mmCIF file of C-alpha atoms and ligand atoms in Angstrom:
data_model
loop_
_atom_site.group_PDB
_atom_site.id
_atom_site.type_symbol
_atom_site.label_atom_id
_atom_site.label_comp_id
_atom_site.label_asym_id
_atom_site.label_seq_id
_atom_site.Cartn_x
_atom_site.Cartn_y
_atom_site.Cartn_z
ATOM 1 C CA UNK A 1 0.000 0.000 0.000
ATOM 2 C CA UNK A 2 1.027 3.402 -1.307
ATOM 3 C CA UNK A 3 0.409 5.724 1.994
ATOM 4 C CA UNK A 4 -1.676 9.129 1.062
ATOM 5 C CA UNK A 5 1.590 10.873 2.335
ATOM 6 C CA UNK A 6 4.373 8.993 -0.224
ATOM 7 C CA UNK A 7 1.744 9.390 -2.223
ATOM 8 C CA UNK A 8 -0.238 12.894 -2.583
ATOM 9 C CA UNK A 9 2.710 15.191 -4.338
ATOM 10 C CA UNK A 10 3.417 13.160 -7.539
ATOM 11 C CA UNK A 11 -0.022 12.118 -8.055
ATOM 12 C CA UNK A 12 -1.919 15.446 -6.923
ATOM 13 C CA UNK A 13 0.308 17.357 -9.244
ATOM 14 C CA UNK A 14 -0.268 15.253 -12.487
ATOM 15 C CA UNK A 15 -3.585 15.816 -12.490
ATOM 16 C CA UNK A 16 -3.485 19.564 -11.749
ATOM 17 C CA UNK A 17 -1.524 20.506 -14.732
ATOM 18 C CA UNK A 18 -2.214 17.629 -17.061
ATOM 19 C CA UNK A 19 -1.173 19.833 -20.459
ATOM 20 C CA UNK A 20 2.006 20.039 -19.094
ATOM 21 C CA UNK A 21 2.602 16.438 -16.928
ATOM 22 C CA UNK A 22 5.660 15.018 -17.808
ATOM 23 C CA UNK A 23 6.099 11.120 -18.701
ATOM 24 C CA UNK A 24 7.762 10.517 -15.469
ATOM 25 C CA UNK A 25 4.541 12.044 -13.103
ATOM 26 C CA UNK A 26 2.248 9.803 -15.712
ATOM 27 C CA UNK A 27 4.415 6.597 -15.044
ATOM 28 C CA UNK A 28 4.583 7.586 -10.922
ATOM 29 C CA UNK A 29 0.497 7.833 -11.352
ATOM 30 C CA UNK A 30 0.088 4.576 -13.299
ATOM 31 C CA UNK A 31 1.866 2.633 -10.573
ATOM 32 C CA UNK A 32 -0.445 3.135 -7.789
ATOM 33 C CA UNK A 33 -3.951 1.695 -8.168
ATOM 34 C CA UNK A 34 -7.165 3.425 -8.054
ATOM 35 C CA UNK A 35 -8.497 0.726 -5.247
ATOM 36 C CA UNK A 36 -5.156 1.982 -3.437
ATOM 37 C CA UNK A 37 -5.337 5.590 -3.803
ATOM 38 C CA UNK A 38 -9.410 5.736 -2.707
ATOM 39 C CA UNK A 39 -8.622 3.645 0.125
ATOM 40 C CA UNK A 40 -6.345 5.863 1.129
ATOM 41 C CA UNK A 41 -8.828 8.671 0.377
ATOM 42 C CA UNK A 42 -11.779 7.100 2.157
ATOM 43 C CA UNK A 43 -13.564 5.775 -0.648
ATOM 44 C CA UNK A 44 -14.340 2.577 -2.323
ATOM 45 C CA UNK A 45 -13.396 2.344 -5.785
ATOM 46 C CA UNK A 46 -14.408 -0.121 -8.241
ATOM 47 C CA UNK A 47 -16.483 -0.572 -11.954
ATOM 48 C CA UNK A 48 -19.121 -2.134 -13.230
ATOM 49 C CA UNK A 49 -18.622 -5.408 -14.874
ATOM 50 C CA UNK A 50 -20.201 -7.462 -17.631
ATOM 51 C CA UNK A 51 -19.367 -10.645 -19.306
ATOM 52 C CA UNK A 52 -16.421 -9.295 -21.622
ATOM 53 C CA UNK A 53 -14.854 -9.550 -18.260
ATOM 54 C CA UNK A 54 -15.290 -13.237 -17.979
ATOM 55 C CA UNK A 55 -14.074 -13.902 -21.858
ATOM 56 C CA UNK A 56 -10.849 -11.506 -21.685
ATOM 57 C CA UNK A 57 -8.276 -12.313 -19.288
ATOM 58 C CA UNK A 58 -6.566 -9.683 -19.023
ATOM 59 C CA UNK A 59 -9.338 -7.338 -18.591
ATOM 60 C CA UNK A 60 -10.091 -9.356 -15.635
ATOM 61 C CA UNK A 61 -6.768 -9.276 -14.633
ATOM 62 C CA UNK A 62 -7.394 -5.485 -14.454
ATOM 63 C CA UNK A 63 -10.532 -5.201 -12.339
ATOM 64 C CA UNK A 64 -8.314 -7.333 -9.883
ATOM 65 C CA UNK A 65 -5.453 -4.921 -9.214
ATOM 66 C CA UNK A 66 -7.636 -1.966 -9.912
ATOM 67 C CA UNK A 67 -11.009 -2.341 -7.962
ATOM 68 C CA UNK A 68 -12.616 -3.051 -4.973
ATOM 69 C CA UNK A 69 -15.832 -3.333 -5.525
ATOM 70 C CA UNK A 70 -17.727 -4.385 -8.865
ATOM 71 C CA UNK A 71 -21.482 -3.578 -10.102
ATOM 72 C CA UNK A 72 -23.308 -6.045 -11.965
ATOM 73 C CA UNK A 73 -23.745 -4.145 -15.398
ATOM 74 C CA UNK A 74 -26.287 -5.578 -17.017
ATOM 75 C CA UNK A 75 -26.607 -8.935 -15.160
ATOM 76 C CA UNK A 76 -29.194 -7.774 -12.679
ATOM 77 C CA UNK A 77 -31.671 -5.708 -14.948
ATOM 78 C CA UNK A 78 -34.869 -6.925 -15.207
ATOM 79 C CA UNK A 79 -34.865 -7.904 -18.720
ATOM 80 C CA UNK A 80 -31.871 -9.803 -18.867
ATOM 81 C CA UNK A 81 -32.631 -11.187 -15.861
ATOM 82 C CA UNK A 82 -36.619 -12.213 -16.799
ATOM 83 C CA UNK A 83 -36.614 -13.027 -20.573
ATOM 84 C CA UNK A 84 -40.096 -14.941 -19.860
ATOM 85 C CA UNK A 85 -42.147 -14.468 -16.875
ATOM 86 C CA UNK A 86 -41.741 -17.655 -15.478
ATOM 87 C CA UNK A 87 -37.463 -17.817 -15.924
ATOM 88 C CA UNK A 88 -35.000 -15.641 -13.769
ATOM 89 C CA UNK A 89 -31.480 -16.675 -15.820
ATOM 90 C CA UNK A 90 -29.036 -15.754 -12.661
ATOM 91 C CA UNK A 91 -26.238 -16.899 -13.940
ATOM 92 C CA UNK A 92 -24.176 -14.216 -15.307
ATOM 93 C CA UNK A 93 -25.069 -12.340 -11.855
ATOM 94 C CA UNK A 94 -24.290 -15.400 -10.254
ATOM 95 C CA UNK A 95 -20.460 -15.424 -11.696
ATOM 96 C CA UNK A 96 -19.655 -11.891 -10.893
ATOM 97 C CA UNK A 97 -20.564 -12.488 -7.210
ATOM 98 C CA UNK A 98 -18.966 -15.613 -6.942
ATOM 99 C CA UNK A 99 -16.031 -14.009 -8.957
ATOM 100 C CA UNK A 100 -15.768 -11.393 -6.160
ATOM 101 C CA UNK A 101 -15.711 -13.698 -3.101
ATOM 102 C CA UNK A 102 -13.089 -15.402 -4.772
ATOM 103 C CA UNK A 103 -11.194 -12.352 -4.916
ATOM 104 C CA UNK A 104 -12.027 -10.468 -1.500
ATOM 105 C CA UNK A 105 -14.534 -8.005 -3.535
ATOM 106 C CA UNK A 106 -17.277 -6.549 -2.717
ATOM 107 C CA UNK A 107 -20.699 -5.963 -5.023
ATOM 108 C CA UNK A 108 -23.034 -3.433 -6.014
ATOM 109 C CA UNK A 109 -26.247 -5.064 -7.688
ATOM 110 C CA UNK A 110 -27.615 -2.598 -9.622
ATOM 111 C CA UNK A 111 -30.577 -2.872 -10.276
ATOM 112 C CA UNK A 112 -33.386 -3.915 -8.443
ATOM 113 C CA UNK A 113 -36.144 -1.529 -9.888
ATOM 114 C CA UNK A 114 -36.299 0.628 -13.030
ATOM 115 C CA UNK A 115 -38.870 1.740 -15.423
ATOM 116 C CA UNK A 116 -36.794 1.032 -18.035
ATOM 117 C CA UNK A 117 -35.710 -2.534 -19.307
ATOM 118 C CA UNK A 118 -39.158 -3.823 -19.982
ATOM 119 C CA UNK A 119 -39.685 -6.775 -21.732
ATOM 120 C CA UNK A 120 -42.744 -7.253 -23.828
ATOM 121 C CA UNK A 121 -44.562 -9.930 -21.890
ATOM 122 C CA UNK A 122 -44.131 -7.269 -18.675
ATOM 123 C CA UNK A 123 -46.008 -4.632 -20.412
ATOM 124 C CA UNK A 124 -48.883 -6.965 -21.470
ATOM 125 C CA UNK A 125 -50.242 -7.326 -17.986
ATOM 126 C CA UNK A 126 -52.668 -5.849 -15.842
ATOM 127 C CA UNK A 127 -51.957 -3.272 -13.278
ATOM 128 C CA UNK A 128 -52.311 -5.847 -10.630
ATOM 129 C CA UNK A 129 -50.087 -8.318 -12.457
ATOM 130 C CA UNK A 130 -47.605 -6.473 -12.550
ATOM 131 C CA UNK A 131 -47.839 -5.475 -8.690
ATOM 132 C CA UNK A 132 -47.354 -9.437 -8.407
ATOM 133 C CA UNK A 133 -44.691 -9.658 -10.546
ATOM 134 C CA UNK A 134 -42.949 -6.860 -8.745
ATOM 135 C CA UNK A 135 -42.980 -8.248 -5.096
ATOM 136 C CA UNK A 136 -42.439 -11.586 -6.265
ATOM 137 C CA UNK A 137 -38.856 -10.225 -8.773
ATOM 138 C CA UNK A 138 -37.947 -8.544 -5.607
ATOM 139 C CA UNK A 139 -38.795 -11.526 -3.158
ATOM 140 C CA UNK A 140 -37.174 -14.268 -4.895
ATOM 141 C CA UNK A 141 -34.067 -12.141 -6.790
ATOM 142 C CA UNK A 142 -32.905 -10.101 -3.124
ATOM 143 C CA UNK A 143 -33.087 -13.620 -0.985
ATOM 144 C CA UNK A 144 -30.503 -14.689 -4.148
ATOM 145 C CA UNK A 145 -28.252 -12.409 -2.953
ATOM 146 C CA UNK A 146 -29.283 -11.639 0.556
ATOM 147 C CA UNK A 147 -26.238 -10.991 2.972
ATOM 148 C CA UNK A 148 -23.689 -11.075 -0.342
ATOM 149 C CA UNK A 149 -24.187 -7.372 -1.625
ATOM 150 C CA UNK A 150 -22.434 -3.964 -0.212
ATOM 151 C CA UNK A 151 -25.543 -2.386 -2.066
ATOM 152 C CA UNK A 152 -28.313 -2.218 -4.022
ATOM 153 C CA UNK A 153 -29.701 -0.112 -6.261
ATOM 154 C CA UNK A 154 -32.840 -0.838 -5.295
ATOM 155 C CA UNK A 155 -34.834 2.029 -7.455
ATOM 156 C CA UNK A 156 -32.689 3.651 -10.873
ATOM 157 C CA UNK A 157 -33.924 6.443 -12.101
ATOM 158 C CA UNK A 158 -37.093 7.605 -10.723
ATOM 159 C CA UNK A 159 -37.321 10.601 -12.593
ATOM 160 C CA UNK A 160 -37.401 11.577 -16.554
ATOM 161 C CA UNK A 161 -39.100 14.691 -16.718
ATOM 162 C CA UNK A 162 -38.714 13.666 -21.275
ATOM 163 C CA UNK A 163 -41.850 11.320 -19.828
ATOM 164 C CA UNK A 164 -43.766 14.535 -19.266
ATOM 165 C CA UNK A 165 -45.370 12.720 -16.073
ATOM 166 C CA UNK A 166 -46.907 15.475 -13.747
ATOM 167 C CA UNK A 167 -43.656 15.358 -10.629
ATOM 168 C CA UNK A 168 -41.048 14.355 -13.733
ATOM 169 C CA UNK A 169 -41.381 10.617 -12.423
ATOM 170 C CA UNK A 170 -39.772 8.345 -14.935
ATOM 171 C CA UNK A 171 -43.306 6.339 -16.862
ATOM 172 C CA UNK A 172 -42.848 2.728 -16.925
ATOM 173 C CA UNK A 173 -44.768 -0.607 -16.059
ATOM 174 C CA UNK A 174 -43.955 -0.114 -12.183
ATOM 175 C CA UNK A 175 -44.814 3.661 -12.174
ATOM 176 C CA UNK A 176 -48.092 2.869 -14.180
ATOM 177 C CA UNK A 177 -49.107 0.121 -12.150
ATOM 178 C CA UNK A 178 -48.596 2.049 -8.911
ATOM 179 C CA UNK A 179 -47.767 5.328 -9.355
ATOM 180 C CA UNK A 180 -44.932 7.111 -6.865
ATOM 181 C CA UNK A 181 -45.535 4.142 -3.932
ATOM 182 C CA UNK A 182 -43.429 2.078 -6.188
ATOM 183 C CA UNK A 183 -40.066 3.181 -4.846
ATOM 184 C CA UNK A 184 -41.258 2.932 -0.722
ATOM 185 C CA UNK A 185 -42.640 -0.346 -1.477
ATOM 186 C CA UNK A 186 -39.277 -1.717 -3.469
ATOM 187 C CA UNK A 187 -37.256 -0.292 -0.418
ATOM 188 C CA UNK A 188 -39.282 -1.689 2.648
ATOM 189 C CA UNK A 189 -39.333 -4.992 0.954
ATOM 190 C CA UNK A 190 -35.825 -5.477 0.042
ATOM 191 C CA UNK A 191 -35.377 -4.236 3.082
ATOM 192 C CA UNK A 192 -37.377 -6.914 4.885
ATOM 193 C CA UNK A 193 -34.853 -9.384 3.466
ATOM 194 C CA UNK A 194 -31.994 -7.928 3.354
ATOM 195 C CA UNK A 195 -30.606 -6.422 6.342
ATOM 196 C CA UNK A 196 -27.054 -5.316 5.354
ATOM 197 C CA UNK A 197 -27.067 -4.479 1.979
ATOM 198 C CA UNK A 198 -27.005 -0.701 1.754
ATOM 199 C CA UNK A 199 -29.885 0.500 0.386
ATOM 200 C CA UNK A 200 -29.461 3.195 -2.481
ATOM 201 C CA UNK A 201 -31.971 5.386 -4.149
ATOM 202 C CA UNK A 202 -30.056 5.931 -7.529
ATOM 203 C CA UNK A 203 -30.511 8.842 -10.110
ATOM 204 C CA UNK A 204 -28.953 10.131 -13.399
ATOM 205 C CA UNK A 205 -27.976 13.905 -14.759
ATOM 206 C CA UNK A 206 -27.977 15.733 -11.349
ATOM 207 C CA UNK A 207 -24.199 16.649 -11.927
ATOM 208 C CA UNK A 208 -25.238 19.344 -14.941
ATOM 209 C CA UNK A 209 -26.532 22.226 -14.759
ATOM 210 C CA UNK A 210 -28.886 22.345 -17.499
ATOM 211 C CA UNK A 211 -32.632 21.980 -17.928
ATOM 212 C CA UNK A 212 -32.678 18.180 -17.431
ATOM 213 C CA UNK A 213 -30.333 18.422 -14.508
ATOM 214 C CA UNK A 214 -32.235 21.282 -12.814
ATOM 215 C CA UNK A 215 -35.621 19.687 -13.216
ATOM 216 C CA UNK A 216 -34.900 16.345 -11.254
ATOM 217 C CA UNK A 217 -32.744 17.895 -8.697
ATOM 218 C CA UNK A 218 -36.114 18.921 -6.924
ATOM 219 C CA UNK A 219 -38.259 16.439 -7.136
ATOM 220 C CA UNK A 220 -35.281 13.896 -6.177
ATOM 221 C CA UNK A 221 -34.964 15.850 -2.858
ATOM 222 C CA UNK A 222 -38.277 16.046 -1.882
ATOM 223 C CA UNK A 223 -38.315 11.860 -2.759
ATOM 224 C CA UNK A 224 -35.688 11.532 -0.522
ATOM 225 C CA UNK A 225 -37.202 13.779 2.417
ATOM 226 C CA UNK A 226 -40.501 12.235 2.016
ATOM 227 C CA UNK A 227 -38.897 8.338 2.108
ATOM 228 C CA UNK A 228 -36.777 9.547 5.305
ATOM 229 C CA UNK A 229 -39.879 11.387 7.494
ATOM 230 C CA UNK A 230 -41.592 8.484 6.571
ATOM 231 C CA UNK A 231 -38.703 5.739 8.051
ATOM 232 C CA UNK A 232 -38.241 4.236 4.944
ATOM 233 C CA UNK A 233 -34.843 2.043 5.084
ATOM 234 C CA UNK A 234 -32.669 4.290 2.723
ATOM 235 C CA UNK A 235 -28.953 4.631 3.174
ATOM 236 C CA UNK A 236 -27.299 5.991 0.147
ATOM 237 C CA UNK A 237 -28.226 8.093 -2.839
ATOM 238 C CA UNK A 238 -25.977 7.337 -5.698
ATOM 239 C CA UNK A 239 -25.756 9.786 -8.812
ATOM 240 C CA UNK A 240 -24.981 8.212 -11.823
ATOM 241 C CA UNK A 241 -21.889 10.517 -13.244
ATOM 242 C CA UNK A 242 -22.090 10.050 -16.816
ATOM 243 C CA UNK A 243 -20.729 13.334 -17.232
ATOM 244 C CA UNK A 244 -21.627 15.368 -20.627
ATOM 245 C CA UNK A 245 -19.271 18.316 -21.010
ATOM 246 C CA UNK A 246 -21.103 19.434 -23.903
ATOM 247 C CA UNK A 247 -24.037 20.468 -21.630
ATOM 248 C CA UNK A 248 -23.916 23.538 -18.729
ATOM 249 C CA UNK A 249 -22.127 22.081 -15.950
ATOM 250 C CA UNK A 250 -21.042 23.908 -12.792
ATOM 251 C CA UNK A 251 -19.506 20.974 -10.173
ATOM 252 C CA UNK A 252 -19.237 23.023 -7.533
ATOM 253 C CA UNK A 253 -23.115 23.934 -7.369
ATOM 254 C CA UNK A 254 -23.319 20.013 -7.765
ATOM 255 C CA UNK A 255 -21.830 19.459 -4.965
ATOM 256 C CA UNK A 256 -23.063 21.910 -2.404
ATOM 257 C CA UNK A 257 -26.464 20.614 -2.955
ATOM 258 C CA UNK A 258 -25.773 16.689 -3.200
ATOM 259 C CA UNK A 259 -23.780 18.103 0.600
ATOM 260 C CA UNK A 260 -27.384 18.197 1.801
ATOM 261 C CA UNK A 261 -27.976 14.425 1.368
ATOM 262 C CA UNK A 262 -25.003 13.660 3.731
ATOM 263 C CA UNK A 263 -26.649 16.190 6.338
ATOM 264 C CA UNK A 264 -29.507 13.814 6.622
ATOM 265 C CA UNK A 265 -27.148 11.004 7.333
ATOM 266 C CA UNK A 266 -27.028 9.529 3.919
ATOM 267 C CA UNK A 267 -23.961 8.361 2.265
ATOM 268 C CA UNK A 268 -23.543 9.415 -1.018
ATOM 269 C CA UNK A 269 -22.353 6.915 -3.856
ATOM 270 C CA UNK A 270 -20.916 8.014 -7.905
ATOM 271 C CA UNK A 271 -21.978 4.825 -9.187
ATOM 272 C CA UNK A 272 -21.194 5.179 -12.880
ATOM 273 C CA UNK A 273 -18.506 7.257 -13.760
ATOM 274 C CA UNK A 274 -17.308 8.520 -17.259
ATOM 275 C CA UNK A 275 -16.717 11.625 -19.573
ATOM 276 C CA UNK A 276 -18.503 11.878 -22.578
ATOM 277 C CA UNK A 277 -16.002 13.023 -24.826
ATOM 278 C CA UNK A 278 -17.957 13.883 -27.786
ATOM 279 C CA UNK A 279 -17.536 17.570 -28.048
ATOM 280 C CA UNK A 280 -13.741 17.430 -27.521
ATOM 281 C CA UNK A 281 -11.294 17.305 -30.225
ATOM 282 C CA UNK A 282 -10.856 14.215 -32.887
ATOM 283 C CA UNK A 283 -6.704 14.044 -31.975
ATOM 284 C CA UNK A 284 -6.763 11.341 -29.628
ATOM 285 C CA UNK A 285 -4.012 12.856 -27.020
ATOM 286 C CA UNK A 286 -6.275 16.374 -26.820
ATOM 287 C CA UNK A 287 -9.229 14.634 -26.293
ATOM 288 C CA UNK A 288 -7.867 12.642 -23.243
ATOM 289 C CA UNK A 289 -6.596 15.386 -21.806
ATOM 290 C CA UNK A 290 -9.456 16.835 -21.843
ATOM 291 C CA UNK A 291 -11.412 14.178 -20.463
ATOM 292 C CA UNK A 292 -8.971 13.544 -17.576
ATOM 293 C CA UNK A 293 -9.433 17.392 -16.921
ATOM 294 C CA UNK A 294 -13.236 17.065 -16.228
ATOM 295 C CA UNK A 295 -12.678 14.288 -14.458
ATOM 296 C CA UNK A 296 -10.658 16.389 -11.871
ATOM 297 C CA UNK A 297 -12.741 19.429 -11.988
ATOM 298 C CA UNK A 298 -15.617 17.398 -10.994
ATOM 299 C CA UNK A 299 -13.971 15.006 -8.591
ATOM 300 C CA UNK A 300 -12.251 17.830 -7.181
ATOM 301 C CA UNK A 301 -15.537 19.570 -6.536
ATOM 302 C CA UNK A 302 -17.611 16.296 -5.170
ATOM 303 C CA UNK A 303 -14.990 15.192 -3.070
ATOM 304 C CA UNK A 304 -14.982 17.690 -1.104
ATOM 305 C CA UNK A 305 -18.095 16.546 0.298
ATOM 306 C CA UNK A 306 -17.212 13.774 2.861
ATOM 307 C CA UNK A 307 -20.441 11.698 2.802
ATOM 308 C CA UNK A 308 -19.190 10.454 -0.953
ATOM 309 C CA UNK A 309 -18.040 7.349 0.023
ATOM 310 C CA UNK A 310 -17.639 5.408 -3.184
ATOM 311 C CA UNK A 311 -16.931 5.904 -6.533
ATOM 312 C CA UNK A 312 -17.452 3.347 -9.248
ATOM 313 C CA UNK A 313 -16.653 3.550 -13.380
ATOM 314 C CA UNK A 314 -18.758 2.510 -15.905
ATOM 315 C CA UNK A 315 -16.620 -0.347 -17.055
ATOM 316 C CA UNK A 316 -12.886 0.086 -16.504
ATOM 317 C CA UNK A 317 -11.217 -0.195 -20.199
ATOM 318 C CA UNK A 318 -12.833 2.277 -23.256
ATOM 319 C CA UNK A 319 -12.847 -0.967 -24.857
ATOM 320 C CA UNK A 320 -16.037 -1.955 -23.109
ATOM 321 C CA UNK A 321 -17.524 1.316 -23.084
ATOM 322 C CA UNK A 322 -21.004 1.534 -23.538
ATOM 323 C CA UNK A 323 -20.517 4.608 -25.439
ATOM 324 C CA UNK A 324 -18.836 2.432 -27.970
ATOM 325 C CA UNK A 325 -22.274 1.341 -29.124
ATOM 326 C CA UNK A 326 -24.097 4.757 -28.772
ATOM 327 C CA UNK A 327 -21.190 5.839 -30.945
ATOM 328 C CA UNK A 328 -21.643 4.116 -33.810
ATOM 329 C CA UNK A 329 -24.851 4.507 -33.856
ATOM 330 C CA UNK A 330 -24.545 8.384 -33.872
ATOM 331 C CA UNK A 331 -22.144 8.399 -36.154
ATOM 332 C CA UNK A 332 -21.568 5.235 -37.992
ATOM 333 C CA UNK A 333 -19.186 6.369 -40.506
ATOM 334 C CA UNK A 334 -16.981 8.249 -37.801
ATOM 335 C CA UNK A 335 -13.327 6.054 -37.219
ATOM 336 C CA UNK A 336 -13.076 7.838 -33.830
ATOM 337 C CA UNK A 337 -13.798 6.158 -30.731
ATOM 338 C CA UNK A 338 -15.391 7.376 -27.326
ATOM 339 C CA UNK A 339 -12.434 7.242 -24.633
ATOM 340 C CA UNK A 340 -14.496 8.317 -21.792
ATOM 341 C CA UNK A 341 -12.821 5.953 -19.173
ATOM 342 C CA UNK A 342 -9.470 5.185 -16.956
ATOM 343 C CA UNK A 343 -8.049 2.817 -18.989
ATOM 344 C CA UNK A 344 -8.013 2.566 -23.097
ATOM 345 C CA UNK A 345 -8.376 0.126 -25.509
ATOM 346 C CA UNK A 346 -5.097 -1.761 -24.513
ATOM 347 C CA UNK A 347 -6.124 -1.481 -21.216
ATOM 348 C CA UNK A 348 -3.060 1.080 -20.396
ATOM 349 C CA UNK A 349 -4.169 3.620 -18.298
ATOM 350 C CA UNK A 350 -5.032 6.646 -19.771
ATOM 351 C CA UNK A 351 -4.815 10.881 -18.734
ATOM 352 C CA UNK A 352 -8.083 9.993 -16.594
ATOM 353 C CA UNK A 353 -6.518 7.017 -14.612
ATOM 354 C CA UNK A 354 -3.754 9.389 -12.774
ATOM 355 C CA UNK A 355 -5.962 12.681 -12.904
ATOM 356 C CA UNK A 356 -8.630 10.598 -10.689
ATOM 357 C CA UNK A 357 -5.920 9.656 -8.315
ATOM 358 C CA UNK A 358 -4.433 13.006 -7.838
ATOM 359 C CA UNK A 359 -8.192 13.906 -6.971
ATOM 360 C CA UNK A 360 -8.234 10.864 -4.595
ATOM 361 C CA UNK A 361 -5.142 11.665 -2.970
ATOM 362 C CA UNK A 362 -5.969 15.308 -2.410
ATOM 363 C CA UNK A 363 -9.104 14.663 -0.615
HETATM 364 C C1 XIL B 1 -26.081 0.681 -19.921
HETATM 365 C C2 XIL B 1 -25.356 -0.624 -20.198
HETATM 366 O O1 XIL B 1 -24.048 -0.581 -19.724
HETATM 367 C C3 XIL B 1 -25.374 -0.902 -21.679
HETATM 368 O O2 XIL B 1 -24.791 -2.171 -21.948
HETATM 369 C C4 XIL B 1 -26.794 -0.859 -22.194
HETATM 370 O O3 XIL B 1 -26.810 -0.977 -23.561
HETATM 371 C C5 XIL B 1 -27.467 0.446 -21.834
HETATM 372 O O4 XIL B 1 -27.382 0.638 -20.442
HETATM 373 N N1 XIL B 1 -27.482 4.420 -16.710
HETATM 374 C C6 XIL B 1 -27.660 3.226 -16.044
HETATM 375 C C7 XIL B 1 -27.062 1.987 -16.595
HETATM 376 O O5 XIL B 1 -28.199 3.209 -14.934
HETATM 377 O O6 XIL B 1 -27.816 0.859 -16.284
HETATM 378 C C8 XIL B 1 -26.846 2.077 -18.096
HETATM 379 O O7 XIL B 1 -26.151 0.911 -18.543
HETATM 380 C C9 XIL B 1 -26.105 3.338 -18.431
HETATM 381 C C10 XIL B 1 -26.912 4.557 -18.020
#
């Protein structure tokens, strides 16, 4: 283990003036690991993982000197987990967790409840059908996993003001079945089975300071008062952290509000870290840089804020990224690819790996 002290100059000083970082500061970054540097910074670090993982050795290789703490991408969403009403296919969710025993790693299953990921046969039903099908998915999927998890993301999303839903609320089979009692009754009854999994309400575009941003920010905090006078178990709120530098952003606003979740005794979770990169430069080198720039304004700005006690990537390697796919469907005939993540396409670390431990280390 590096200590924060050995540590904090090198590090803390690569990511300040990135432009100018010389090789040697890069290489002095690269060899500590982000699980050692937020460990050292009070914070959990880890990344979401999929089955690439499982296929690519050496990508594993890297969420096992690099992380702590893995989510379950894709594994746990509702319709890769429930193809057909009557089958719950666990077993890619099933390999992660057993993956992470095996190596001393903790989980995040993300996610228990969302409006999105329907499949068909769940949108067929009847309001009260789908009431059954919710308590049952939540019954049978947290006793799975009950006792195993760090967290859950027990509700994703609960607000998408695009749905134009009086309240912004996010529309959806739960939501339309229910209406806003969805997310208290998802928590009480994972909570019922559960009883150490950390319970996290988890939301998306809070970090900008645009329209979409501003219009959930609201809403999400009156949620989360509403759940707490009413002794609903939640521990955490997570926000997402998909950050889109093309859009108003002002981190430091971010993070004095988000503050005011930790003064209600929440912990406070970035659960799926990256940097869109589309409105930087095409040459590769500029673009990083500028991506490992945001990174630090914004980390610089949240961290501040000692109820953050985890911070986890979207995937680890740009390789894997999901904006990958949204790329090429935006713009199929473009050769440049998204590099919003720590590590690139040869899984060497790039600008962002040692700009988000100099942010670490200068907590
Ligand atoms: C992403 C997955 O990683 C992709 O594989 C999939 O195609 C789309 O969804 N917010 C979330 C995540 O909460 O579940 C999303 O994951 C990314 C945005």
């Amino acid at each position: 283990m590096i200590s924060r002290r050995d540590f904090v100059g090198g590090a803390a000083t690569a990511a300040l003036g990135y432009g100018a970082t010389t090789a040697a500061r890069a290489n002095a970054a690269s060899e500590t690991t982000l699980a050692e540097a937020g460990e050292a910074a009070g914070l959990l670090y880890g990344a979401s993982i999929s089955e690439e993982a499982f296929a690519d050795p050496d990508y594993f290789a890297l969420y096992d000197r690099e992380t702590r703490i893995l989510t379950t991408d894709v594994a746990l969403k509702f319709d890769w987990l429930r193809p057909s009403p009557d089958r719950f296919e666990f077993e890619r969710a099933d390999a992660i967790v057993a993956a992470a025993a095996k190596s001393g790693k903790l989980v995040r299953g993300h996610t228990l409840i969302w409006n999105d990921n329907a499949p068909e046969w769940l949108k067929r039903l009847s309001a009260r059908e789908v009431e059954r099908v919710f308590d049952r998915h939540i019954e049978v999927v947290v006793t799975r996993y009950a006792g195993r998890l760090h967290s859950w993301d027990v509700v994703n999303e609960p607000f998408w003001p695009m749905d134009g839903e009086q309240g912004g609320w996010r529309n959806g089979p739960w939501f339309a079945a229910m209406g806003p009692s969805y997310v208290e009754r998802a928590f009480r009854r994972t909570a019922a089975i559960d009883k150490t999994a950390k319970l996290t309400l988890n939301e998306a575009q809070c970090e900008g300071d645009h329209d979409w941003g501003r219009a959930i920010r609201p809403p999400l905090a009156r949620l989360v008062d509403d759940l707490l006078a009413r002794d609903v178990p939640l521990h955490a709120v997570g926000f997402q952290s998909h950050l889109q530098p093309q859009w108003p952003a002002d981190y430091a606003q971010f993070a004095s509000w988000a503050a005011g979740f930790g003064a209600k005794g929440l912990e406070i979770y970035l659960t799926e870290f990256d940097v869109d990169d589309q409105s930087f430069p095409d040459d590769p080198a500029a673009r990083k840089a500028a991506v490992a720039q945001t990174g630090a304004k914004f980390l610089g700005a949240i961290l501040k804020t000692r109820a953050v006690k985890m911070l986890v990537n979207w995937q680890l390697s740009d390789r894997y990224s999901w904006y990958r796919e949204l790329w090429r469907r935006r713009a199929p005939a473009s050769r440049r690819k998204p590099s919003p993540l720590p590590f690139d396409d040869r899984l060497e670390p790039n600008p962002l790996h040692a700009a988000m431990i100099g942010s670490f280390l200068a907590r």
